[in-house]
Amino acid sequence: MKTSSQQISNLLQRWSEGDSEALDELMPLVYGELRRMARRYMRQQPPDHTLQTTALIHEAYLRLVGREEKRWENRAHFFGVAAQAMRHILIDYARGRNRGKRGGGGQRVQLDEAMTICPERSAELVALDEALTELAKLDDRRSKVVELRFFGGLTEEEVAEVLKVSPRTVSSDWSLARSWLLRELSKSSKQYDG
Amino acid sequence: MTAKRYQQVEQLYYAALKVEPDQRAAFLAEACGGDEALRRDIESLLGYQAQSGYILDQPALEVVARAMTGDPATVEIGRNFGHYRILSLLGKGGMGEVYLGKDMLLKRKVALKLLPAVFTTDTGRVRRFAQEARAASALNHPNIITIHEIGEASTENEATHYIVTEYVEGETLRQRMATASLGRIEASEAIDIASQIATALSAAHEAGIVHRDIKPENVMVRRDGLVKVLDFGLAKLTEPAPTVIDTQASTLARNTNEAGMVVGTPRYMSPEQARAEKVDARTDIFSLGVMLYEMVAGRAPFAGSTSNEVIAAILRDTPPPLAGCAPNAPPELERILSRALRKNRDERYQTVNELLLDLKNLTEKRAFEARLVGEIKRRKVGVSLILAALIIAAVAAYSYFNRHPILTEKDTILLADFENKTNDPIFDGMLKQGLAIQLQQTPFLNLFPEARLRHELTLMRRQPNERVTPELAQEICERQNLKAFIAGSIAPLGSNYVITLEAMSSQSGELLSNEQVQAESKEQVLVALSRAATRLRERLGESLSSIHSYDRSLQEGTTASPEAFKAFSQAIELAVSGRALEAIPFYQRAVELDGDFAHAYSQLAIMYGLSGQPGRAAEYAKKAYDLKDRTGELEKLRITHYYHWFVTGDLNKRIETLLLQRKTYPREYTGPNDLASAYNQLGQFDQAVAEARESIRLNPNFSAPYRHLAWALLALNRFTEAKDTLAQIFQRELGSTPAHTQFYQISFMEGDTSGMQQQIDWSRGKPDEYVAFYWQAVAAAYAGHWRKSQDFLRDAIDLASGGDTKEVAAQYATEQALWGAVFGNCRRAGVDSAQGLNLARGRASLPRATLVRALCDETNQAKLLLDELINRYPEDTLIKSIWLPAIRAAMELHRGNAAQALDQLQAASRYEAAAEFWPQYLRGQAYIMLKRGAEATTEFQKILDHRGYAPLSPLYPLAHLGLARAAALTGDSTKSRKAYEDFFAVWKDADPDLPPMIEAKREYEKK
């Protein structure tokens, strides 16, 4: 694992300051992590899958954005940027914009055919992204809760810390935002399979 | 959504979450204060709150990573369930996730569905589910997914139930709809998909399995178009416990299970399901209707943003017209959907097969239309415009006819023979008869009579019993200028039967209308046929009020027993070809099989009546009369007519009934024919001529009115016309025993011995060949060949008394006795009349036997028989008006009371034209007794002037003798001598020892 959290942190810093190329460089790192996760999912055997899944995700996030980032003066800011970056990268990926379009750092992104994301899930992710943008217009805090928790992979406590609210507020914000988004998703995809 | 609104939503959402789930609906109803939109908004959000397993429930990184592997959201790829290995996630629904798996033993791909643990805690439910799912799979139906295994994989902590099915490569119907343009699937494809689902449901329903959760997620559409229905039995796992409370709140509560998770969507629920009532197969019909609507319209028929709204719409709303959402959808589809989506399941399609048949018909019709369009396109440019215009006009006319009455009351239609595609010969002929009876009950439709059809076939140099195929029917329609014909078929469908009726235009060969119905069993075939016939009548343009007035189902009106109906239709075929006696055993069989078969009883009555057995006829007419309220209107009138003919004998009531029948069914030919017969019996020959001619006009191939016409013409002394009329019967090959009898009589009158011989030859070998002996006996008696006559009659009586025709024999015997009495051989007459009464004591024998006693001066015996006659036939017009006066007059004459005899005969004067000379003869005798020669002359002259009244009556030659005596009384010896000579001319070879002959000779020689 050559990718250091230092490197990612730098890229995130650059991106938050307006350098769009930083995101392009960040992408292959995220994809690499995604592939690794995916391979491990495939190898995984019962019965301890729940534990492993949690550990796997945590590990991936740790590697990508780190939990102990000291260099950032504003920890909340860092997590916010990281979550936003993940959102961009993942949604871009879902939109299928990854292939050959950007090859940040000269490294062309190539995913195995088997590694492409299934179209339904892609559509779902894109719709979710759009709904989240809509939600932000009505309720910025709740949209941030979703971004941090879903895209940033933070726990409720971490989100609470980032947003400087109580974990209970995060929990209830999450509940409403989640319901609202799911309803928007069902409208957009015409799916009503309770 | 405005910020203010969002705040309201936010506030109430949290407030509602604090309320117990089953109280929420009530809470919101109050808290929203009538703001329905707000209430719905919050309810829908709360609905999502209760659900899990969505995209947001794992971090995005995991979602994407899993999506890259095939998206195992909760179950890991590579995990094994038994000997199945999970390869990737295929889909996800309320009832768990479906994975693509590999059967490691059989090395094949499978679909593996993992059931959420929450549904599998109740082992009883799981068992019921497994049972039903296996049963559906065991049907081995191409449209039902095959289940390989239902199993349970246990780990330390939990047991996961899973179902392994065949792997279907394709998409769910939900996905199919999502990818369709505007969400609308093209109508033909939608109909095809729905038909395949219906086929699957049909098989399942037949096995007693109701799906209960038909929805697009449970339907797979393979790339080649094959449809598979999934998840049979699964609804067993989530079935709510039956409750009786029926409020919105409780409905919502029932739709969520213990865990508070909404199970399934209510969108495809039937109203009865939404009310949590017990459901049956018809719930699937509704759900399929919802899906079909959605496929075609691109939107659900019952919409709402919350479960409650959807449920309310299901219970309350009529779906928006299909035309609004899908302008190109065929209008028939609208009708089909409206029947499938009836709220009241009793008004819905009752079986999925009915729906299936309608869908199939629609498919065929669309294919036909497509062929027409293809035809237009195929033609070369020059011709194509004209042709296109023509075809478009034809299509337009076709649609026009579909909307407007196709037939009017002036049209006559032909019934082709049914095509029996089953292996069961019971349906041969039966359905055509059934349909004929069913369609005849309405005055709206006029059927081309079967006898005419058979005759037409002979004119076409075909066999009269040839099967009338649709092609042949069309040819006959063209020859006869009939507007349309109906062709039908019966085919097996599993253990069921499908009956198809098609009304075809004879000019264009186009399908005017068709009906398909299904019968669940052989016993239901006639019921189904009735249903189809009624629908066909409606489509052909009969008014609903008319249908309502004349709509007695075959089962009610005839019989529910196919075997009985089969026998009945065989009998009718024989009867139509003039073989009444041969038809009788089949009718007998029919009533043996179904003792309430009114039609068969009434047919037995007429068959016995026509073959000279009024007693048997009365017996069956009475039975039919007791059952007459079960039959259709026409049959009821006929039965009433037969009742008055054979049971009461009241000719005036008979005529009254027939006049009503003719008024109700003015195009029906048997009414005027029966009227002609009744008028003849009353001696009202002019009316008989008119009615008989009307009947012939309506059906020139029905033999009876020719006979009645000939009889009337004969009575009116129009012998040549009578003979020509009879000749027509033979030209049309409609001959029957009564026709030959009449022809024999006319030949006899004309001294045409070869004509007489032809009739005798005809009768040889016939079941009723005794009639020929009777004819010869009568002819011999007429000529005074009394011994010869007795010989013939003995043979006739022997032949007739052997079988089921004892009444005929009894009539012969008593008639012979009557001649014996007239010829002065009372000893012999006594023996013969006693024999007659022994053979059968009834209408045919009793009046004659009584008159014999009266003529022979056996007053006491005559009185006893007279009382019997009065008691048994108090309403019989002919007995009251002819026989009783004649008998009483004869008794008075023997007492020497000639004046009283004349008084008695007053009663007979009204109908004496029909009395075969008895009143005139007895009156003449009375006047001679009173020495009133002129009056006596008048009476005998009446006989001599009306030979046609009874051409072979021995009273006719005796009237010469009477006239001779009457003329002598008036002193007109020339006239008297002439009359004696006329008598001797007829009796030239008469037995010399016959008393009238001896007396005549003595009287003549005195002159």
mmCIF file of C-alpha atoms in Angstrom, chain B residues 208-360:
data_model
loop_
_atom_site.group_PDB
_atom_site.id
_atom_site.type_symbol
_atom_site.label_atom_id
_atom_site.label_comp_id
_atom_site.label_asym_id
_atom_site.label_seq_id
_atom_site.Cartn_x
_atom_site.Cartn_y
_atom_site.Cartn_z
ATOM 1 C CA GLY B 208 -56.235 -24.625 -6.011
ATOM 2 C CA ILE B 209 -53.281 -22.269 -5.650
ATOM 3 C CA VAL B 210 -53.904 -18.552 -5.504
ATOM 4 C CA HIS B 211 -50.858 -16.362 -5.954
ATOM 5 C CA ARG B 212 -52.129 -13.387 -3.885
ATOM 6 C CA ASP B 213 -49.150 -11.206 -4.764
ATOM 7 C CA ILE B 214 -49.188 -10.728 -8.483
ATOM 8 C CA LYS B 215 -47.061 -7.692 -9.286
ATOM 9 C CA PRO B 216 -44.425 -6.704 -11.842
ATOM 10 C CA GLU B 217 -41.602 -7.685 -9.502
ATOM 11 C CA ASN B 218 -42.916 -11.228 -9.492
ATOM 12 C CA VAL B 219 -42.927 -11.569 -13.234
ATOM 13 C CA MET B 220 -39.807 -12.291 -15.234
ATOM 14 C CA VAL B 221 -39.692 -11.591 -18.946
ATOM 15 C CA ARG B 222 -37.055 -13.576 -20.765
ATOM 16 C CA ARG B 223 -35.285 -12.127 -23.762
ATOM 17 C CA ASP B 224 -37.178 -14.454 -26.057
ATOM 18 C CA GLY B 225 -40.435 -13.135 -24.609
ATOM 19 C CA LEU B 226 -41.269 -16.083 -22.407
ATOM 20 C CA VAL B 227 -42.849 -14.960 -19.171
ATOM 21 C CA LYS B 228 -42.339 -16.663 -15.847
ATOM 22 C CA VAL B 229 -44.380 -15.988 -12.757
ATOM 23 C CA LEU B 230 -42.393 -16.139 -9.544
ATOM 24 C CA ASP B 231 -43.111 -16.499 -5.890
ATOM 25 C CA PHE B 232 -46.188 -18.651 -5.802
ATOM 26 C CA GLY B 233 -47.043 -19.316 -2.223
ATOM 27 C CA LEU B 234 -44.846 -16.589 -0.881
ATOM 28 C CA ALA B 235 -47.845 -14.541 0.136
ATOM 29 C CA LYS B 236 -48.530 -17.275 2.670
ATOM 30 C CA LEU B 237 -45.637 -15.947 4.687
ATOM 31 C CA THR B 238 -47.000 -12.462 5.048
ATOM 32 C CA GLU B 239 -50.710 -13.043 5.105
ATOM 33 C CA PRO B 240 -52.162 -10.905 7.802
ATOM 34 C CA ALA B 241 -54.263 -12.578 10.402
ATOM 35 C CA PRO B 242 -57.875 -12.004 9.423
ATOM 36 C CA THR B 243 -59.413 -9.085 11.226
ATOM 37 C CA VAL B 244 -62.822 -7.572 11.109
ATOM 38 C CA ILE B 245 -61.989 -3.951 11.794
ATOM 39 C CA ASP B 246 -62.036 -1.981 8.630
ATOM 40 C CA THR B 247 -60.780 1.505 9.073
ATOM 41 C CA GLN B 248 -58.001 3.154 7.238
ATOM 42 C CA ALA B 249 -55.776 3.027 10.238
ATOM 43 C CA SER B 250 -56.262 -0.661 10.730
ATOM 44 C CA THR B 251 -55.773 -1.263 7.051
ATOM 45 C CA LEU B 252 -52.442 0.443 7.277
ATOM 46 C CA ALA B 253 -51.574 -1.537 10.346
ATOM 47 C CA ARG B 254 -52.405 -4.750 8.601
ATOM 48 C CA ASN B 255 -50.151 -3.858 5.755
ATOM 49 C CA THR B 256 -47.225 -3.612 8.039
ATOM 50 C CA ASN B 257 -46.003 -6.617 9.868
ATOM 51 C CA GLU B 258 -44.847 -6.958 13.425
ATOM 52 C CA ALA B 259 -41.548 -5.355 12.644
ATOM 53 C CA GLY B 260 -43.314 -2.303 11.320
ATOM 54 C CA MET B 261 -42.077 -2.923 7.823
ATOM 55 C CA VAL B 262 -44.367 -2.503 4.903
ATOM 56 C CA VAL B 263 -44.685 -5.816 3.179
ATOM 57 C CA GLY B 264 -45.223 -5.548 -0.492
ATOM 58 C CA THR B 265 -46.901 -2.764 -2.308
ATOM 59 C CA PRO B 266 -50.624 -2.262 -2.063
ATOM 60 C CA ARG B 267 -50.770 -1.107 -5.647
ATOM 61 C CA TYR B 268 -51.699 -4.510 -7.020
ATOM 62 C CA MET B 269 -53.966 -5.529 -4.194
ATOM 63 C CA SER B 270 -57.546 -6.452 -4.941
ATOM 64 C CA PRO B 271 -60.242 -4.581 -3.012
ATOM 65 C CA GLU B 272 -60.961 -7.687 -0.996
ATOM 66 C CA GLN B 273 -57.291 -7.977 -0.162
ATOM 67 C CA ALA B 274 -57.135 -4.328 0.806
ATOM 68 C CA ARG B 275 -60.024 -4.957 3.167
ATOM 69 C CA ALA B 276 -58.137 -7.966 4.501
ATOM 70 C CA GLU B 277 -60.992 -10.236 3.572
ATOM 71 C CA LYS B 278 -60.559 -13.818 2.625
ATOM 72 C CA VAL B 279 -59.377 -13.951 -0.939
ATOM 73 C CA ASP B 280 -59.864 -16.435 -3.727
ATOM 74 C CA ALA B 281 -58.560 -16.867 -7.250
ATOM 75 C CA ARG B 282 -60.355 -13.732 -8.349
ATOM 76 C CA THR B 283 -57.886 -11.587 -6.409
ATOM 77 C CA ASP B 284 -55.196 -12.612 -8.901
ATOM 78 C CA ILE B 285 -57.466 -11.574 -11.759
ATOM 79 C CA PHE B 286 -57.692 -8.102 -10.289
ATOM 80 C CA SER B 287 -53.955 -7.845 -9.725
ATOM 81 C CA LEU B 288 -53.270 -9.002 -13.260
ATOM 82 C CA GLY B 289 -55.720 -6.356 -14.453
ATOM 83 C CA VAL B 290 -53.790 -3.686 -12.563
ATOM 84 C CA MET B 291 -50.559 -4.817 -14.165
ATOM 85 C CA LEU B 292 -51.996 -4.976 -17.632
ATOM 86 C CA TYR B 293 -53.387 -1.484 -17.200
ATOM 87 C CA GLU B 294 -50.042 -0.226 -15.989
ATOM 88 C CA MET B 295 -48.164 -1.880 -18.827
ATOM 89 C CA VAL B 296 -50.367 -0.279 -21.440
ATOM 90 C CA ALA B 297 -51.052 3.079 -19.798
ATOM 91 C CA GLY B 298 -47.603 3.639 -18.371
ATOM 92 C CA ARG B 299 -49.197 4.474 -15.071
ATOM 93 C CA ALA B 300 -50.918 2.558 -12.339
ATOM 94 C CA PRO B 301 -54.728 2.549 -12.381
ATOM 95 C CA PHE B 302 -54.886 3.219 -8.672
ATOM 96 C CA ALA B 303 -52.357 5.803 -7.680
ATOM 97 C CA GLY B 304 -51.431 7.525 -4.495
ATOM 98 C CA SER B 305 -48.339 8.689 -2.756
ATOM 99 C CA THR B 306 -49.014 6.610 0.321
ATOM 100 C CA SER B 307 -50.190 3.102 0.906
ATOM 101 C CA ASN B 308 -53.371 4.462 2.349
ATOM 102 C CA GLU B 309 -54.038 6.558 -0.685
ATOM 103 C CA VAL B 310 -53.421 3.664 -2.994
ATOM 104 C CA ILE B 311 -55.716 1.479 -0.943
ATOM 105 C CA ALA B 312 -58.394 4.133 -0.908
ATOM 106 C CA ALA B 313 -58.128 4.404 -4.685
ATOM 107 C CA ILE B 314 -58.409 0.643 -5.075
ATOM 108 C CA LEU B 315 -61.513 0.578 -2.949
ATOM 109 C CA ARG B 316 -63.145 3.654 -4.380
ATOM 110 C CA ASP B 317 -61.826 4.908 -7.720
ATOM 111 C CA THR B 318 -62.582 3.930 -11.251
ATOM 112 C CA PRO B 319 -59.314 3.913 -13.159
ATOM 113 C CA PRO B 320 -58.944 6.764 -15.640
ATOM 114 C CA PRO B 321 -59.911 5.650 -19.152
ATOM 115 C CA LEU B 322 -57.095 3.890 -20.909
ATOM 116 C CA ALA B 323 -57.651 6.052 -23.957
ATOM 117 C CA GLY B 324 -56.464 9.075 -21.993
ATOM 118 C CA CYS B 325 -53.085 7.574 -21.185
ATOM 119 C CA ALA B 326 -52.594 5.296 -24.143
ATOM 120 C CA PRO B 327 -54.434 6.675 -27.158
ATOM 121 C CA ASN B 328 -53.429 3.734 -29.318
ATOM 122 C CA ALA B 329 -54.697 1.088 -26.983
ATOM 123 C CA PRO B 330 -57.453 -1.039 -28.530
ATOM 124 C CA PRO B 331 -60.917 -0.184 -27.197
ATOM 125 C CA GLU B 332 -61.608 -3.838 -26.435
ATOM 126 C CA LEU B 333 -58.787 -3.715 -23.965
ATOM 127 C CA GLU B 334 -60.657 -1.053 -22.072
ATOM 128 C CA ARG B 335 -63.600 -3.415 -21.777
ATOM 129 C CA ILE B 336 -61.417 -6.333 -20.735
ATOM 130 C CA LEU B 337 -59.720 -4.221 -18.084
ATOM 131 C CA SER B 338 -62.966 -2.890 -16.775
ATOM 132 C CA ARG B 339 -64.146 -6.454 -16.256
ATOM 133 C CA ALA B 340 -60.895 -7.492 -14.616
ATOM 134 C CA LEU B 341 -60.878 -4.460 -12.329
ATOM 135 C CA ARG B 342 -64.411 -4.644 -10.982
ATOM 136 C CA LYS B 343 -64.391 -3.861 -7.284
ATOM 137 C CA ASN B 344 -66.981 -6.504 -6.614
ATOM 138 C CA ARG B 345 -65.349 -9.788 -7.399
ATOM 139 C CA ASP B 346 -68.684 -11.316 -8.351
ATOM 140 C CA GLU B 347 -68.788 -8.900 -11.264
ATOM 141 C CA ARG B 348 -65.235 -9.595 -12.296
ATOM 142 C CA TYR B 349 -64.104 -12.308 -14.671
ATOM 143 C CA GLN B 350 -64.943 -15.331 -12.629
ATOM 144 C CA THR B 351 -62.079 -17.391 -13.851
ATOM 145 C CA VAL B 352 -58.763 -16.310 -15.220
ATOM 146 C CA ASN B 353 -59.527 -18.431 -18.260
ATOM 147 C CA GLU B 354 -62.348 -16.096 -19.204
ATOM 148 C CA LEU B 355 -59.911 -13.230 -19.127
ATOM 149 C CA LEU B 356 -57.418 -15.285 -21.054
ATOM 150 C CA LEU B 357 -59.943 -16.020 -23.756
ATOM 151 C CA ASP B 358 -60.816 -12.373 -24.160
ATOM 152 C CA LEU B 359 -57.132 -11.549 -24.436
ATOM 153 C CA LYS B 360 -56.667 -14.250 -27.033
#
